[in-house]
């Protein structure tokens, strides 16, 4: 005879000896009267009595993952492609073109491995969202003390503002290119700012409409940059050698740091854990949770493969056109289109405008996802409940106001915008630990993840990747501050800031959240079903 036992996770009540009775009690509807509930347990209706075969069949629903289905994969497709936009924003595009112009094809191997590292972090973000039914900002609100939660929210907002300034400026530059200089940067910023209302409208129409818009924008980028790749005809042989053979020279370290530093975007870590919840998965059913994780793994991998190819196209185009030339050290978003036009001419479709279309798609898609991420970050950390349009407007204002100031202060000269972009990269790099450390901490906690907490091997790999990325960005920070900081007073302020910064990182790494969390996987009633013969 086979007895099925139902055991809960750590800190759960001890299971009773009568496993059949306990299983039937789990199936009975709840009542507010304890005496009535006891009577119902003693004499359950005939149709609620499970025999051994029925009980075993019910047990299997927790153990067996449904077979793969293309139709089901299509239903889960969407969140990963929205997440992949962060790998294609104007900041990444500028990093790609500079890497190609300065290092040629030699850093393509690093682009591939950086994309794989980013994929690992995004899969962990999706994992925590599916398993818990809440996104990372909400989990941080419940797990950390108030002061730490507020500080984490502030850091996430700072990173988001930095990314959004780059994205909006990128869109404004694209609009200036496509209008032949008619629209100044500040007008492009205003036009781009209205995407918050587009988000509100598409959300009301359904998540699929929003995902459809991003599919069009990603396709636009792919076609535009693939067209440029075909027009410029980079060396396929050198391209494959660059992907396969690792090579790093002293003159390309800065570009290599830029390639790795772009793989993890702080707001994107929070975003993906929220996006996966657009597909409802019953957290009580372990097999359904595992099924969702399987499909999201496939979908996210496919999405980042597309983003990798787009980044590769951009890098190869500028490696072919400008590696070893006098323009290599001065090329950026502002002048890249004009350099391409001078190098390859007009043709039926002038390459300048193809570049502008691709850049506009990259900028517009990333500003929309940035606004979307800002809503989850603000509502999750601060527990705010408000109308969708108001939330989008407030989130957008956080980024648009400083962006407008920047657009008016900085003209479109190459030097000023390059300096601005460098400062923004530093700003975002500083915030990476405050997204990655909470993610890795929470995803390894059994009282949060239950049976889906990551194992020791995956945990070590994830921390290795995180530490590597943080060290790379630490090098970038050190190099930047050594070059830019001058004077005792400024140096002292920077020193105090660094001490506080490192202290908070140490706190996050050493922090152990309370096992008596206000909510946990126990409250989601995940069960571990075991069958003993």
Short mmCIF file of C-alpha atoms in Angstrom, two decimals:
data_model
loop_
_atom_site.label_atom_id
_atom_site.label_comp_id
_atom_site.label_asym_id
_atom_site.label_seq_id
_atom_site.Cartn_x
_atom_site.Cartn_y
_atom_site.Cartn_z
CA UNK A 1 0.00 0.00 0.00
CA UNK A 2 1.28 3.52 -0.85
CA UNK A 3 0.89 6.35 1.67
CA UNK A 4 1.17 9.93 0.38
CA UNK A 5 2.43 12.49 2.79
CA UNK A 6 2.26 16.23 2.53
CA UNK A 7 5.12 18.13 4.12
CA UNK A 8 5.50 21.87 4.25
CA UNK A 9 8.68 23.90 4.15
CA UNK A 10 10.85 25.01 7.06
CA UNK A 11 9.06 26.45 10.12
CA UNK A 12 5.77 24.87 9.04
CA UNK A 13 3.63 22.92 11.49
CA UNK A 14 4.50 19.25 11.92
CA UNK A 15 2.48 16.99 9.70
CA UNK A 16 -0.11 14.77 11.37
CA UNK A 17 0.16 11.01 11.45
CA UNK A 18 -3.07 10.63 9.51
CA UNK A 19 -1.88 11.78 6.11
CA UNK A 20 -5.12 10.77 4.33
CA UNK A 21 -7.20 12.75 6.77
CA UNK A 22 -4.92 15.75 6.47
CA UNK A 23 -5.09 15.59 2.68
CA UNK A 24 -8.89 15.55 2.77
CA UNK A 25 -8.92 18.48 5.18
CA UNK A 26 -6.83 20.50 2.68
CA UNK A 27 -9.49 19.90 0.07
CA UNK A 28 -12.42 20.97 2.25
CA UNK A 29 -13.72 24.52 1.97
CA UNK A 30 -12.91 26.85 4.87
CA UNK A 31 -15.61 27.69 7.43
CA UNK A 32 -15.81 30.43 9.99
CA UNK A 33 -17.38 28.17 12.65
CA UNK A 34 -14.83 25.76 14.26
CA UNK A 35 -17.53 23.36 15.53
CA UNK A 36 -19.16 23.19 12.12
CA UNK A 37 -15.73 22.66 10.59
CA UNK A 38 -15.02 19.75 12.97
CA UNK A 39 -18.35 18.10 12.09
CA UNK A 40 -17.58 18.47 8.40
CA UNK A 41 -14.16 16.87 8.90
CA UNK A 42 -15.72 13.92 10.76
CA UNK A 43 -18.42 13.35 8.13
CA UNK A 44 -17.27 14.73 4.78
CA UNK A 45 -19.69 14.60 1.86
CA UNK A 46 -19.43 11.44 -0.17
CA UNK A 47 -18.03 13.21 -3.25
CA UNK A 48 -15.12 14.62 -1.21
CA UNK A 49 -13.78 11.26 0.00
CA UNK A 50 -10.63 10.31 -1.91
CA UNK A 51 -9.58 6.73 -2.32
CA UNK A 52 -5.92 5.82 -2.59
CA UNK A 53 -5.85 5.88 -6.41
CA UNK A 54 -7.48 9.31 -6.57
CA UNK A 55 -5.08 10.60 -3.94
CA UNK A 56 -2.08 9.30 -5.85
CA UNK A 57 -3.39 10.92 -9.04
CA UNK A 58 -3.75 14.21 -7.18
CA UNK A 59 -0.20 13.86 -5.87
CA UNK A 60 1.12 13.48 -9.41
CA UNK A 61 -0.25 16.88 -10.38
CA UNK A 62 2.39 18.37 -8.08
CA UNK A 63 5.22 16.23 -9.45
CA UNK A 64 4.75 15.99 -13.22
CA UNK A 65 5.68 18.93 -15.43
CA UNK A 66 3.42 19.09 -18.51
CA UNK A 67 5.16 18.25 -21.81
CA UNK A 68 6.57 21.01 -24.01
CA UNK A 69 4.07 22.82 -26.19
CA UNK A 70 4.77 25.45 -28.85
CA UNK A 71 1.37 26.97 -28.17
CA UNK A 72 2.18 27.27 -24.47
CA UNK A 73 5.60 28.77 -25.28
CA UNK A 74 3.85 31.43 -27.35
CA UNK A 75 1.62 32.28 -24.38
CA UNK A 76 4.71 32.84 -22.22
CA UNK A 77 6.51 34.86 -24.90
CA UNK A 78 6.69 38.58 -24.20
CA UNK A 79 8.30 39.46 -20.84
CA UNK A 80 11.75 38.34 -21.95
CA UNK A 81 11.70 40.55 -25.02
CA UNK A 82 10.64 43.56 -22.95
CA UNK A 83 13.52 42.76 -20.61
CA UNK A 84 15.96 42.52 -23.54
CA UNK A 85 15.36 46.18 -24.43
CA UNK A 86 17.77 47.19 -21.65
CA UNK A 87 20.53 45.44 -23.62
CA UNK A 88 19.71 47.65 -26.64
CA UNK A 89 19.36 51.13 -25.20
CA UNK A 90 21.35 54.08 -26.63
CA UNK A 91 23.98 53.69 -23.90
CA UNK A 92 24.66 50.13 -25.05
CA UNK A 93 24.59 51.17 -28.70
CA UNK A 94 27.21 53.83 -28.01
CA UNK A 95 29.32 51.29 -26.13
CA UNK A 96 29.07 48.94 -29.13
CA UNK A 97 30.12 51.50 -31.71
CA UNK A 98 33.03 52.73 -29.59
CA UNK A 99 34.20 49.16 -28.96
CA UNK A 100 34.10 48.46 -32.70
CA UNK A 101 35.84 51.68 -33.67
CA UNK A 102 38.63 51.38 -31.06
CA UNK A 103 39.08 47.61 -30.72
CA UNK A 104 37.78 46.30 -34.03
CA UNK A 105 36.36 42.79 -33.81
CA UNK A 106 38.57 41.79 -30.86
CA UNK A 107 35.94 42.34 -28.11
CA UNK A 108 33.11 40.33 -29.67
CA UNK A 109 33.97 37.34 -27.47
CA UNK A 110 33.51 39.56 -24.43
CA UNK A 111 30.17 40.80 -25.78
CA UNK A 112 29.00 37.18 -26.01
CA UNK A 113 30.08 36.25 -22.48
CA UNK A 114 28.72 39.50 -21.08
CA UNK A 115 25.34 38.72 -22.63
CA UNK A 116 25.41 35.25 -21.03
CA UNK A 117 26.18 36.80 -17.63
CA UNK A 118 23.28 39.20 -18.08
CA UNK A 119 21.03 36.26 -19.02
CA UNK A 120 21.90 34.48 -15.76
CA UNK A 121 20.89 37.49 -13.66
CA UNK A 122 17.66 37.99 -15.59
CA UNK A 123 16.69 34.33 -15.23
CA UNK A 124 17.13 34.64 -11.46
CA UNK A 125 14.95 37.76 -11.53
CA UNK A 126 12.25 35.89 -13.44
CA UNK A 127 12.58 32.96 -11.03
CA UNK A 128 11.86 35.01 -7.93
CA UNK A 129 8.88 36.68 -9.62
CA UNK A 130 7.26 33.42 -10.72
CA UNK A 131 7.86 31.50 -7.48
CA UNK A 132 6.79 34.19 -5.02
CA UNK A 133 4.11 35.94 -7.04
CA UNK A 134 5.71 39.30 -6.15
CA UNK A 135 8.41 41.35 -7.75
CA UNK A 136 11.79 42.14 -6.26
CA UNK A 137 10.95 45.64 -5.01
CA UNK A 138 7.99 44.26 -3.02
CA UNK A 139 10.13 41.51 -1.53
CA UNK A 140 12.80 44.02 -0.50
CA UNK A 141 10.10 46.13 1.18
CA UNK A 142 9.06 43.18 3.31
CA UNK A 143 12.50 41.78 4.05
CA UNK A 144 14.65 44.82 4.81
CA UNK A 145 14.24 47.39 7.61
CA UNK A 146 12.69 50.73 6.67
CA UNK A 147 15.93 52.73 6.40
CA UNK A 148 17.53 50.13 4.12
CA UNK A 149 14.37 49.88 2.01
CA UNK A 150 14.26 53.65 1.49
CA UNK A 151 17.94 53.74 0.61
CA UNK A 152 17.53 50.88 -1.88
CA UNK A 153 14.60 52.72 -3.47
CA UNK A 154 16.66 55.89 -3.76
CA UNK A 155 19.54 54.03 -5.40
CA UNK A 156 17.18 52.34 -7.86
CA UNK A 157 15.63 55.70 -8.77
CA UNK A 158 19.06 57.27 -9.28
CA UNK A 159 20.07 54.43 -11.61
CA UNK A 160 16.78 54.74 -13.48
CA UNK A 161 17.19 58.50 -13.93
CA UNK A 162 20.72 58.02 -15.25
CA UNK A 163 19.57 55.40 -17.75
CA UNK A 164 16.56 57.46 -18.78
CA UNK A 165 18.65 60.55 -19.51
CA UNK A 166 20.78 58.50 -21.91
CA UNK A 167 17.71 56.96 -23.53
CA UNK A 168 15.81 60.22 -23.95
CA UNK A 169 18.87 62.05 -25.26
CA UNK A 170 19.42 59.16 -27.69
CA UNK A 171 15.86 59.48 -28.97
CA UNK A 172 16.24 63.24 -29.27
CA UNK A 173 19.46 62.82 -31.29
CA UNK A 174 17.65 60.37 -33.58
CA UNK A 175 14.80 62.83 -34.12
CA UNK A 176 17.33 65.54 -34.91
CA UNK A 177 18.97 63.27 -37.51
CA UNK A 178 15.67 62.29 -39.11
CA UNK A 179 14.48 65.93 -39.31
CA UNK A 180 17.84 67.07 -40.76
CA UNK A 181 18.60 69.17 -37.69
CA UNK A 182 15.23 70.93 -37.58
CA UNK A 183 14.32 69.69 -34.10
CA UNK A 184 16.69 70.77 -31.30
CA UNK A 185 17.54 68.30 -28.54
CA UNK A 186 15.20 69.85 -25.96
CA UNK A 187 12.20 69.54 -28.30
CA UNK A 188 13.05 65.88 -28.86
CA UNK A 189 13.10 65.41 -25.09
CA UNK A 190 9.57 66.84 -24.79
CA UNK A 191 8.27 64.62 -27.60
CA UNK A 192 9.84 61.54 -26.05
CA UNK A 193 8.34 62.33 -22.64
CA UNK A 194 4.81 61.61 -23.86
CA UNK A 195 5.47 57.87 -23.99
CA UNK A 196 4.11 57.57 -20.43
CA UNK A 197 0.61 58.20 -21.76
CA UNK A 198 1.16 55.62 -24.50
CA UNK A 199 2.01 53.06 -21.82
CA UNK A 200 -1.18 53.84 -19.90
CA UNK A 201 -3.27 53.45 -23.03
CA UNK A 202 -1.68 50.18 -24.13
CA UNK A 203 -1.94 48.70 -20.64
CA UNK A 204 -5.67 49.35 -20.69
CA UNK A 205 -5.87 47.59 -24.05
CA UNK A 206 -4.05 44.57 -22.67
CA UNK A 207 -0.49 43.43 -22.04
CA UNK A 208 -0.30 41.80 -25.48
CA UNK A 209 -0.75 45.21 -27.14
CA UNK A 210 2.22 46.58 -25.21
CA UNK A 211 4.29 43.53 -26.08
CA UNK A 212 3.27 43.93 -29.72
CA UNK A 213 4.63 47.49 -29.74
CA UNK A 214 7.98 46.29 -28.42
CA UNK A 215 8.06 43.51 -31.00
CA UNK A 216 7.74 46.17 -33.72
CA UNK A 217 10.48 48.33 -32.16
CA UNK A 218 12.88 45.39 -31.77
CA UNK A 219 12.18 44.32 -35.35
CA UNK A 220 12.87 47.89 -36.49
CA UNK A 221 16.24 47.86 -34.74
CA UNK A 222 17.11 44.44 -36.14
CA UNK A 223 16.22 45.41 -39.71
CA UNK A 224 17.97 48.80 -39.52
CA UNK A 225 21.25 47.55 -38.12
CA UNK A 226 21.20 44.38 -40.25
CA UNK A 227 20.75 46.65 -43.29
CA UNK A 228 23.81 48.65 -42.23
CA UNK A 229 25.72 45.41 -41.72
CA UNK A 230 24.86 44.32 -45.25
CA UNK A 231 25.77 47.73 -46.71
CA UNK A 232 29.17 47.97 -45.02
CA UNK A 233 30.04 44.27 -45.50
CA UNK A 234 32.28 43.54 -42.47
CA UNK A 235 34.70 40.63 -42.65
CA UNK A 236 32.81 37.47 -41.67
CA UNK A 237 36.08 35.62 -41.00
CA UNK A 238 37.37 38.31 -38.62
CA UNK A 239 33.96 38.46 -37.00
CA UNK A 240 33.96 34.75 -36.11
CA UNK A 241 37.56 34.93 -34.91
CA UNK A 242 36.56 37.85 -32.67
CA UNK A 243 33.72 35.79 -31.16
CA UNK A 244 35.76 32.63 -30.61
CA UNK A 245 39.27 33.85 -29.74
CA UNK A 246 39.62 35.93 -26.52
CA UNK A 247 41.88 38.93 -27.01
CA UNK A 248 42.41 41.96 -24.80
CA UNK A 249 45.00 44.69 -25.28
CA UNK A 250 46.11 47.50 -23.00
CA UNK A 251 44.59 50.07 -25.36
CA UNK A 252 41.14 48.43 -25.29
CA UNK A 253 40.66 47.89 -21.54
CA UNK A 254 38.36 50.89 -21.20
CA UNK A 255 36.11 49.68 -24.03
CA UNK A 256 36.13 46.15 -22.54
CA UNK A 257 35.01 47.54 -19.19
CA UNK A 258 32.22 49.40 -20.99
CA UNK A 259 31.03 46.20 -22.71
CA UNK A 260 30.85 44.24 -19.42
CA UNK A 261 29.46 47.14 -17.44
CA UNK A 262 26.37 47.33 -19.64
CA UNK A 263 25.21 43.74 -19.13
CA UNK A 264 23.40 44.37 -15.84
CA UNK A 265 21.05 47.33 -15.69
CA UNK A 266 19.75 47.85 -12.13
CA UNK A 267 16.18 48.81 -13.06
CA UNK A 268 15.98 45.84 -15.45
CA UNK A 269 16.62 43.39 -12.60
CA UNK A 270 13.54 44.78 -10.81
CA UNK A 271 11.52 44.95 -14.03
CA UNK A 272 11.82 41.34 -15.16
CA UNK A 273 10.59 39.97 -11.82
CA UNK A 274 7.41 42.02 -12.33
CA UNK A 275 6.88 41.32 -16.03
CA UNK A 276 6.67 37.54 -15.58
CA UNK A 277 3.60 37.96 -13.40
CA UNK A 278 1.57 38.99 -16.43
CA UNK A 279 1.13 35.23 -16.94
CA UNK A 280 -0.76 33.80 -14.00
CA UNK A 281 0.87 30.75 -12.44
CA UNK A 282 -0.58 28.99 -9.42
CA UNK A 283 2.26 28.98 -6.85
CA UNK A 284 0.57 26.07 -5.06
CA UNK A 285 1.26 23.82 -8.03
CA UNK A 286 4.97 23.05 -8.08
CA UNK A 287 4.78 21.50 -11.52
CA UNK A 288 3.12 24.63 -12.96
CA UNK A 289 5.77 26.86 -11.43
CA UNK A 290 8.51 24.68 -12.93
CA UNK A 291 6.73 24.72 -16.29
CA UNK A 292 6.62 28.53 -16.25
CA UNK A 293 10.32 28.70 -15.35
CA UNK A 294 11.16 26.38 -18.24
CA UNK A 295 9.28 28.48 -20.76
CA UNK A 296 10.70 31.76 -19.44
CA UNK A 297 14.20 30.30 -19.72
CA UNK A 298 13.63 29.48 -23.40
CA UNK A 299 11.98 32.82 -24.12
CA UNK A 300 14.59 34.93 -22.32
CA UNK A 301 17.42 33.07 -24.03
CA UNK A 302 15.86 33.69 -27.44
CA UNK A 303 15.29 37.37 -26.62
CA UNK A 304 18.89 37.93 -25.54
CA UNK A 305 20.15 36.07 -28.60
CA UNK A 306 18.31 38.65 -30.72
CA UNK A 307 19.80 41.49 -28.65
CA UNK A 308 23.26 39.95 -28.99
CA UNK A 309 22.93 39.85 -32.77
CA UNK A 310 21.83 43.49 -32.89
CA UNK A 311 24.77 44.55 -30.71
CA UNK A 312 27.06 42.46 -32.88
CA UNK A 313 25.79 44.19 -36.05
CA UNK A 314 26.55 47.63 -34.57
CA UNK A 315 30.01 46.63 -33.34
CA UNK A 316 30.93 45.01 -36.66
CA UNK A 317 29.74 47.98 -38.73
CA UNK A 318 31.93 50.44 -36.84
CA UNK A 319 34.84 47.97 -36.69
CA UNK A 320 34.72 47.74 -40.46
CA UNK A 321 34.36 51.46 -41.04
CA UNK A 322 36.47 53.16 -38.38
CA UNK A 323 38.91 50.77 -36.70
CA UNK A 324 42.37 52.25 -37.08
CA UNK A 325 41.12 55.61 -38.40
CA UNK A 326 41.55 59.06 -36.89
CA UNK A 327 37.80 59.21 -36.11
CA UNK A 328 37.97 56.11 -33.88
CA UNK A 329 38.72 57.96 -30.64
CA UNK A 330 36.13 60.69 -31.14
CA UNK A 331 33.09 58.81 -32.42
CA UNK A 332 29.83 58.85 -30.41
CA UNK A 333 26.07 58.94 -30.83
CA UNK A 334 26.01 62.54 -32.04
CA UNK A 335 28.48 62.20 -34.90
CA UNK A 336 28.24 58.47 -35.70
CA UNK A 337 25.53 58.93 -38.34
CA UNK A 338 27.46 61.68 -40.11
CA UNK A 339 30.68 59.65 -40.08
CA UNK A 340 28.76 56.74 -41.62
CA UNK A 341 27.33 59.02 -44.28
CA UNK A 342 30.76 60.38 -45.18
CA UNK A 343 32.23 56.88 -45.30
CA UNK A 344 29.52 55.04 -47.24
CA UNK A 345 27.57 57.77 -49.02
CA UNK A 346 23.87 58.00 -49.70
CA UNK A 347 22.48 55.27 -51.91
CA UNK A 348 18.78 54.57 -52.34
CA UNK A 349 18.32 54.63 -48.58
CA UNK A 350 20.98 56.92 -47.03
CA UNK A 351 22.78 55.11 -44.21
CA UNK A 352 22.45 58.23 -42.04
CA UNK A 353 18.68 57.82 -41.89
CA UNK A 354 18.86 54.05 -41.46
CA UNK A 355 21.06 54.74 -38.44
CA UNK A 356 18.60 57.37 -37.20
CA UNK A 357 15.65 54.97 -37.47
CA UNK A 358 17.48 52.24 -35.55
CA UNK A 359 18.62 54.70 -32.88
CA UNK A 360 15.09 56.09 -32.50
CA UNK A 361 13.67 52.60 -32.03
CA UNK A 362 16.35 51.85 -29.43
CA UNK A 363 15.75 55.09 -27.56
CA UNK A 364 11.97 55.00 -27.64
CA UNK A 365 11.66 51.36 -26.60
CA UNK A 366 14.11 51.79 -23.71
CA UNK A 367 12.41 54.94 -22.41
CA UNK A 368 9.08 53.10 -22.32
CA UNK A 369 10.53 50.14 -20.41
CA UNK A 370 12.30 52.59 -18.10
CA UNK A 371 9.00 54.25 -17.27
CA UNK A 372 7.40 50.85 -16.77
CA UNK A 373 10.22 49.77 -14.45
CA UNK A 374 9.93 53.02 -12.50
CA UNK A 375 6.30 52.30 -11.68
CA UNK A 376 7.14 48.90 -10.20
CA UNK A 377 10.13 50.26 -8.28
CA UNK A 378 8.21 53.15 -6.73
CA UNK A 379 5.05 51.21 -5.94
CA UNK A 380 6.98 48.17 -4.69
CA UNK A 381 9.41 49.90 -2.34
CA UNK A 382 7.01 52.56 -1.07
CA UNK A 383 3.79 50.49 -1.19
CA UNK A 384 1.95 53.21 -3.10
CA UNK A 385 -1.41 52.57 -4.72
CA UNK A 386 -2.46 55.05 -7.39
CA UNK A 387 -3.96 55.35 -10.85
CA UNK A 388 -1.80 53.91 -13.61
CA UNK A 389 -1.54 57.16 -15.57
CA UNK A 390 -0.59 59.11 -12.44
CA UNK A 391 2.06 56.58 -11.50
CA UNK A 392 3.51 56.73 -15.02
CA UNK A 393 3.45 60.54 -14.99
CA UNK A 394 5.24 60.81 -11.64
CA UNK A 395 7.81 58.22 -12.66
CA UNK A 396 8.38 59.99 -15.97
CA UNK A 397 8.77 63.36 -14.25
CA UNK A 398 11.63 61.99 -12.12
CA UNK A 399 13.61 61.44 -15.31
CA UNK A 400 12.29 64.10 -17.70
CA UNK A 401 12.94 67.10 -15.43
CA UNK A 402 16.68 66.39 -15.02
CA UNK A 403 16.88 65.35 -18.68
CA UNK A 404 15.44 68.69 -19.77
CA UNK A 405 17.95 70.52 -17.57
CA UNK A 406 20.75 68.46 -19.11
CA UNK A 407 19.48 69.11 -22.65
CA UNK A 408 19.48 72.87 -22.04
CA UNK A 409 22.85 72.91 -20.27
CA UNK A 410 24.71 70.71 -22.75
CA UNK A 411 24.77 71.62 -26.39
CA UNK A 412 25.04 69.01 -29.12
CA UNK A 413 28.80 69.31 -29.43
CA UNK A 414 30.53 65.95 -29.39
CA UNK A 415 32.73 66.67 -26.38
CA UNK A 416 30.02 67.82 -23.99
CA UNK A 417 27.67 64.92 -24.65
CA UNK A 418 30.53 62.42 -24.42
CA UNK A 419 31.43 63.80 -20.98
CA UNK A 420 27.76 63.62 -19.98
CA UNK A 421 27.50 60.02 -21.16
CA UNK A 422 30.62 59.09 -19.18
CA UNK A 423 29.19 60.58 -15.98
CA UNK A 424 25.90 58.74 -16.55
CA UNK A 425 27.69 55.42 -17.05
CA UNK A 426 29.50 55.96 -13.76
CA UNK A 427 26.22 56.83 -12.04
CA UNK A 428 24.57 53.62 -13.21
CA UNK A 429 27.59 51.46 -12.48
CA UNK A 430 27.54 52.59 -8.86
CA UNK A 431 23.99 51.30 -8.42
CA UNK A 432 24.53 47.74 -9.69
CA UNK A 433 25.26 46.21 -6.24
CA UNK A 434 21.97 47.55 -4.87
CA UNK A 435 19.98 45.50 -7.37
CA UNK A 436 22.13 42.39 -7.68
CA UNK A 437 22.90 41.76 -3.99
CA UNK A 438 19.22 41.83 -2.88
CA UNK A 439 18.33 39.56 -5.82
CA UNK A 440 20.96 36.94 -4.98
CA UNK A 441 20.18 37.17 -1.28
CA UNK A 442 16.44 36.61 -1.72
CA UNK A 443 16.63 33.94 -4.40
CA UNK A 444 18.78 31.75 -2.11
CA UNK A 445 16.40 32.00 0.89
CA UNK A 446 14.30 28.92 1.55
CA UNK A 447 11.65 30.80 3.51
CA UNK A 448 11.08 32.92 0.39
CA UNK A 449 11.71 30.49 -2.48
CA UNK A 450 10.80 27.19 -0.85
CA UNK A 451 11.87 24.23 -2.99
CA UNK A 452 12.85 26.64 -5.78
CA UNK A 453 15.70 28.30 -3.94
CA UNK A 454 18.88 28.09 -5.99
CA UNK A 455 21.32 25.31 -5.17
CA UNK A 456 24.89 25.78 -3.91
CA UNK A 457 26.49 25.46 -7.36
CA UNK A 458 24.21 27.98 -9.02
CA UNK A 459 24.52 30.30 -6.04
CA UNK A 460 28.33 30.25 -6.27
CA UNK A 461 28.18 30.88 -10.02
CA UNK A 462 25.76 33.78 -9.62
CA UNK A 463 27.87 35.40 -6.89
CA UNK A 464 31.01 34.91 -8.99
CA UNK A 465 29.39 36.70 -11.93
CA UNK A 466 28.06 39.45 -9.66
CA UNK A 467 31.43 40.03 -7.98
CA UNK A 468 33.17 40.05 -11.38
CA UNK A 469 30.79 42.65 -12.78
CA UNK A 470 31.05 44.78 -9.63
CA UNK A 471 34.86 44.60 -9.76
CA UNK A 472 34.83 45.65 -13.41
CA UNK A 473 32.64 48.61 -12.55
CA UNK A 474 34.80 49.33 -9.51
CA UNK A 475 37.77 49.68 -11.85
CA UNK A 476 35.77 52.08 -13.99
CA UNK A 477 34.84 54.13 -10.91
CA UNK A 478 38.41 54.26 -9.64
CA UNK A 479 39.79 55.23 -13.03
CA UNK A 480 37.18 57.93 -13.47
CA UNK A 481 37.55 59.51 -10.02
CA UNK A 482 41.33 59.50 -10.22
CA UNK A 483 41.09 61.42 -13.47
CA UNK A 484 38.30 63.82 -12.48
CA UNK A 485 38.60 64.50 -8.74
CA UNK A 486 40.96 67.34 -7.81
CA UNK A 487 41.46 69.26 -4.56
CA UNK A 488 41.53 68.20 -0.91
CA UNK A 489 37.95 69.17 -0.06
CA UNK A 490 36.40 67.38 -3.04
CA UNK A 491 38.66 64.40 -2.44
CA UNK A 492 37.58 64.25 1.20
CA UNK A 493 33.89 64.29 0.24
CA UNK A 494 34.47 61.53 -2.28
CA UNK A 495 36.32 59.50 0.37
CA UNK A 496 33.44 59.86 2.85
CA UNK A 497 30.96 58.90 0.15
CA UNK A 498 33.00 55.80 -0.78
CA UNK A 499 33.16 54.70 2.88
CA UNK A 500 29.38 54.98 3.20
CA UNK A 501 28.90 53.25 -0.14
CA UNK A 502 31.10 50.28 0.77
CA UNK A 503 29.53 50.06 4.25
CA UNK A 504 26.04 49.69 2.79
CA UNK A 505 27.25 47.00 0.38
CA UNK A 506 28.79 45.08 3.29
CA UNK A 507 25.51 45.41 5.20
CA UNK A 508 23.51 44.01 2.27
CA UNK A 509 25.88 41.09 1.81
CA UNK A 510 25.86 40.18 5.51
CA UNK A 511 22.17 40.83 6.12
CA UNK A 512 20.00 37.84 6.96
CA UNK A 513 16.28 38.52 6.68
CA UNK A 514 13.96 37.28 9.41
CA UNK A 515 12.55 33.81 9.00
CA UNK A 516 9.26 35.17 10.37
CA UNK A 517 8.74 37.35 7.33
CA UNK A 518 5.35 39.00 6.98
CA UNK A 519 4.81 36.88 3.96
CA UNK A 520 6.66 33.93 2.54
CA UNK A 521 6.29 30.92 0.39
CA UNK A 522 4.48 29.29 3.32
CA UNK A 523 1.68 31.77 2.84
CA UNK A 524 1.54 30.78 -0.81
CA UNK A 525 0.91 27.20 0.42
CA UNK A 526 3.52 25.55 -1.74
CA UNK A 527 3.63 21.88 -0.89
CA UNK A 528 6.31 19.31 -1.28
CA UNK A 529 4.59 16.04 -2.05
CA UNK A 530 6.56 12.85 -1.47
CA UNK A 531 5.45 9.30 -2.07
CA UNK A 532 6.85 6.48 0.03
CA UNK A 533 6.40 2.92 -1.11
#
